[in-house]
Short mmCIF file of C-alpha atoms in Angstrom, two decimals:
data_model
loop_
_atom_site.label_atom_id
_atom_site.label_comp_id
_atom_site.label_asym_id
_atom_site.label_seq_id
_atom_site.Cartn_x
_atom_site.Cartn_y
_atom_site.Cartn_z
CA GLY A 1 86.66 96.40 74.77
CA ALA A 2 85.48 99.61 73.17
CA VAL A 3 86.43 102.70 75.13
CA VAL A 4 85.07 106.21 74.98
CA SER A 5 87.54 108.80 76.21
CA GLN A 6 86.16 112.08 77.51
CA HIS A 7 88.01 115.10 78.81
CA PRO A 8 88.37 117.23 80.73
CA SER A 9 87.02 115.32 83.70
CA ARG A 10 86.61 118.49 85.71
CA VAL A 11 86.53 122.12 84.74
CA ILE A 12 85.90 125.25 86.72
CA CYS A 13 85.34 128.46 84.83
CA LYS A 14 84.10 131.97 85.31
CA SER A 15 80.64 133.03 84.25
CA GLY A 16 80.57 134.15 80.61
CA THR A 17 83.39 131.97 79.36
CA SER A 18 83.07 129.04 76.95
CA VAL A 19 84.08 125.49 77.73
CA LYS A 20 84.81 122.71 75.27
CA ILE A 21 84.39 119.04 76.15
CA GLU A 22 85.86 116.36 73.90
CA CYS A 23 84.68 112.83 73.42
CA ARG A 24 86.74 110.30 71.47
CA SER A 25 86.02 106.73 70.49
CA LEU A 26 89.16 104.65 70.86
CA ASP A 27 89.73 101.73 68.49
CA PHE A 28 86.30 102.04 66.93
CA GLN A 29 84.36 104.45 64.77
CA ALA A 30 81.28 106.20 66.06
CA THR A 31 79.04 107.75 63.44
CA THR A 32 76.65 108.75 66.20
CA MET A 33 77.33 109.97 69.72
CA PHE A 34 74.86 110.98 72.39
CA TRP A 35 75.37 113.84 74.82
CA TYR A 36 73.67 113.72 78.21
CA ARG A 37 73.51 116.06 81.18
CA GLN A 38 73.02 114.89 84.74
CA PHE A 39 72.16 117.05 87.74
CA PRO A 40 72.90 115.79 91.26
CA LYS A 41 70.80 112.80 92.27
CA GLN A 42 68.94 112.89 88.97
CA SER A 43 69.05 110.67 85.92
CA LEU A 44 70.61 111.28 82.55
CA MET A 45 68.83 113.76 80.34
CA LEU A 46 69.51 113.46 76.62
CA MET A 47 70.65 116.80 75.23
CA ALA A 48 71.46 115.97 71.64
CA THR A 49 72.47 113.32 69.17
CA SER A 50 75.70 114.07 67.38
CA ASN A 51 76.04 112.80 63.81
CA GLU A 52 79.34 112.64 61.96
CA GLY A 53 79.42 115.02 59.04
CA SER A 54 76.01 116.56 59.67
CA LYS A 55 74.15 118.71 62.13
CA ALA A 56 73.34 117.49 65.58
CA THR A 57 69.78 116.72 66.56
CA TYR A 58 68.80 118.57 69.71
CA GLU A 59 66.15 117.55 72.22
CA GLN A 60 63.27 119.86 72.95
CA GLY A 61 64.26 122.63 75.32
CA VAL A 62 68.00 122.42 74.64
CA GLU A 63 69.42 125.64 73.20
CA LYS A 64 71.38 124.93 70.04
CA ASP A 65 73.31 128.19 70.20
CA LYS A 66 74.33 127.59 73.79
CA PHE A 67 75.40 123.98 73.45
CA LEU A 68 77.37 123.71 70.25
CA ILE A 69 78.03 120.18 69.07
CA ASN A 70 80.53 119.28 66.39
CA HIS A 71 81.18 115.77 65.10
CA ALA A 72 83.95 116.38 62.63
CA SER A 73 85.30 112.86 62.37
CA LEU A 74 84.28 109.28 63.06
CA THR A 75 86.20 109.30 66.33
CA LEU A 76 85.64 112.77 67.77
CA SER A 77 82.62 114.72 68.96
CA THR A 78 82.83 117.96 70.92
CA LEU A 79 80.36 119.86 73.08
CA THR A 80 81.01 123.56 73.65
CA VAL A 81 79.07 125.31 76.38
CA THR A 82 79.07 128.92 75.24
CA SER A 83 78.86 131.84 77.65
CA ALA A 84 78.49 129.51 80.58
CA HIS A 85 76.49 130.57 83.62
CA PRO A 86 76.16 128.99 87.08
CA GLU A 87 72.95 127.23 86.08
CA ASP A 88 74.96 125.33 83.44
CA SER A 89 76.97 123.67 86.19
CA SER A 90 76.35 119.97 85.76
CA PHE A 91 77.83 116.59 84.86
CA TYR A 92 78.07 116.25 81.08
CA ILE A 93 78.59 112.78 79.67
CA CYS A 94 78.94 111.45 76.16
CA SER A 95 78.28 107.99 74.85
CA ALA A 96 78.58 105.93 71.69
CA ARG A 97 76.86 102.80 70.48
CA VAL A 98 78.92 99.65 70.65
CA ARG A 99 77.85 96.26 69.38
CA LEU A 100 77.84 93.59 72.04
CA ALA A 101 79.95 90.52 71.42
CA GLY A 102 78.15 87.23 71.57
CA GLY A 103 74.68 86.10 70.66
CA SER A 104 72.54 89.18 70.97
CA GLY A 105 74.79 91.52 69.02
CA ALA A 106 72.78 94.40 70.40
CA ASN A 107 74.01 97.97 70.28
CA VAL A 108 74.54 99.25 73.79
CA LEU A 109 75.72 102.64 74.94
CA THR A 110 79.27 102.92 76.19
CA PHE A 111 79.87 106.06 78.20
CA GLY A 112 82.78 108.39 78.60
CA ALA A 113 83.93 109.14 82.15
CA GLY A 114 81.98 112.39 82.19
CA SER A 115 82.94 116.03 82.67
CA ARG A 116 81.94 117.92 85.78
CA LEU A 117 81.49 121.59 84.94
CA THR A 118 81.38 124.21 87.68
CA VAL A 119 80.63 127.76 86.63
CA LEU A 120 81.45 130.38 89.23
CA GLY B 1 55.98 110.89 74.24
CA GLN B 2 58.19 108.76 76.40
CA ASN B 3 57.88 108.03 80.09
CA ILE B 4 60.03 105.74 82.22
CA ASP B 5 59.38 105.25 85.94
CA GLN B 6 61.44 103.62 88.67
CA PRO B 7 61.35 103.83 92.46
CA THR B 8 63.61 106.59 93.72
CA GLU B 9 65.33 104.71 96.50
CA MET B 10 65.56 101.19 97.89
CA THR B 11 67.37 99.66 100.83
CA ALA B 12 68.37 96.03 101.24
CA THR B 13 70.62 93.89 103.40
CA GLU B 14 73.89 92.32 102.37
CA GLY B 15 73.32 88.78 101.08
CA ALA B 16 69.66 89.40 100.27
CA ILE B 17 67.83 89.62 96.94
CA VAL B 18 66.37 92.87 95.63
CA GLN B 19 64.11 93.57 92.66
CA ILE B 20 64.10 96.99 91.01
CA ASN B 21 61.08 97.64 88.83
CA CYS B 22 60.78 99.82 85.77
CA THR B 23 57.67 100.73 83.81
CA TYR B 24 57.80 102.51 80.49
CA GLN B 25 55.66 104.08 77.80
CA THR B 26 57.21 104.70 74.43
CA SER B 27 56.02 104.77 70.85
CA GLY B 28 58.90 102.97 69.18
CA PHE B 29 60.20 100.44 71.68
CA ASN B 30 63.37 98.72 70.47
CA GLY B 31 65.00 97.29 73.57
CA LEU B 32 65.47 97.89 77.27
CA PHE B 33 68.77 98.30 79.07
CA TRP B 34 69.90 98.35 82.68
CA TYR B 35 72.94 100.34 83.78
CA GLN B 36 74.73 100.69 87.11
CA GLN B 37 76.13 104.05 88.14
CA HIS B 38 78.27 104.74 91.18
CA ALA B 39 78.28 108.29 92.47
CA GLY B 40 80.39 110.60 90.33
CA GLU B 41 81.13 107.93 87.75
CA ALA B 42 79.85 106.98 84.31
CA PRO B 43 77.11 104.36 83.95
CA THR B 44 78.20 100.84 83.10
CA PHE B 45 76.11 98.38 81.11
CA LEU B 46 74.49 95.51 83.02
CA SER B 47 71.88 93.87 80.82
CA TYR B 48 69.73 94.07 77.72
CA ASN B 49 66.27 92.73 76.88
CA VAL B 50 64.46 93.04 73.59
CA LEU B 51 62.21 89.96 73.76
CA ASP B 52 59.92 88.96 76.61
CA GLY B 53 61.44 86.86 79.33
CA LEU B 54 64.35 86.61 81.67
CA GLU B 55 68.00 87.21 80.89
CA GLU B 56 70.43 85.93 83.50
CA LYS B 57 73.99 87.07 83.95
CA GLY B 58 75.65 85.88 87.13
CA ARG B 59 74.15 87.63 90.17
CA PHE B 60 72.10 89.92 87.93
CA SER B 61 68.95 89.02 85.98
CA SER B 62 66.61 91.22 83.99
CA PHE B 63 63.05 90.53 82.93
CA LEU B 64 60.92 92.14 80.25
CA SER B 65 57.22 92.10 79.43
CA ARG B 66 56.57 94.22 76.35
CA SER B 67 52.79 93.90 76.57
CA LYS B 68 52.85 95.34 80.08
CA GLY B 69 55.60 97.88 79.46
CA TYR B 70 57.43 96.45 82.44
CA SER B 71 60.89 95.30 83.35
CA TYR B 72 62.76 94.44 86.50
CA LEU B 73 66.36 93.99 87.51
CA LEU B 74 67.01 91.28 90.07
CA LEU B 75 70.17 91.38 92.14
CA LYS B 76 71.04 88.29 94.17
CA GLU B 77 73.53 87.77 96.98
CA LEU B 78 73.82 91.49 97.51
CA GLN B 79 77.22 92.90 98.29
CA MET B 80 78.15 96.26 99.76
CA LYS B 81 79.69 97.26 96.43
CA ASP B 82 76.24 96.95 94.82
CA SER B 83 75.26 100.21 96.51
CA ALA B 84 74.75 102.43 93.48
CA SER B 85 72.10 103.90 91.23
CA TYR B 86 70.44 101.58 88.75
CA LEU B 87 69.17 103.14 85.57
CA CYS B 88 66.53 101.68 83.31
CA ALA B 89 66.84 102.88 79.71
CA VAL B 90 64.67 102.33 76.66
CA ARG B 91 65.85 102.50 73.08
CA ASP B 92 63.22 104.30 71.12
CA GLN B 93 63.04 104.24 67.35
CA ALA B 94 61.56 107.25 65.62
CA THR B 95 59.56 107.01 62.41
CA SER B 96 62.63 108.36 60.63
CA GLY B 97 64.48 105.24 61.72
CA THR B 98 66.85 106.99 64.12
CA TYR B 99 67.34 105.73 67.65
CA LYS B 100 67.41 107.46 71.01
CA TYR B 101 68.24 106.01 74.40
CA ILE B 102 65.95 107.43 77.07
CA PHE B 103 66.81 106.95 80.72
CA GLY B 104 64.51 106.56 83.66
CA THR B 105 64.83 108.50 86.89
CA GLY B 106 67.18 105.91 88.37
CA THR B 107 66.88 103.93 91.61
CA ARG B 108 69.40 104.56 94.37
CA LEU B 109 70.10 101.26 96.10
CA LYS B 110 71.67 101.21 99.52
CA VAL B 111 73.02 97.90 100.76
CA LEU B 112 73.31 97.62 104.53
CA ALA B 113 75.62 95.32 106.44
#
């Protein structure tokens, strides 16, 4: 089935540095990818929708200059956390729409494995 | 705006049946999804409803009532490995035609022996 590959799975960095997270669709093309953030014991919060070849659409309250999203090709989207601070420590997870096989043919989200960011 | 509510935690016994409810309010409803998420892992897709009624898939079933803004996930013959968080998500279509997938707060299910 369709696989979304995300790395790194874990990253620890010092405050003030930038961290890049990559998300790749394997064996399928993803014109749109969704980036979520998840704090411990909380649900997924949509940060932005990444669109191939155009600007990302950010959710209200998400700083565009802090969370840079680039979707340069149909198989790669990246999230860069710029000048990371301890409060940015979280689980970041990307996803892409995949069409279900069978009758419904619905588009469901397939998730990457997630990236746990710890900012010291 | 959008609002999706689920109970925070539930506990059930191995072999039993449990129903996890989800209520939602959204302006451009275009389908409801249930995902399972084990701690520290990515969510995995369980079921999808876009029309009213029950969808059955092995031990898992999901029900939708669009007029009531209500769905439930039914888990039968509970196993210890079913201990996880269950996320209700709504696909919302904006007037521009774009889609967003909005997740509920998630329900942490603990299955006891």
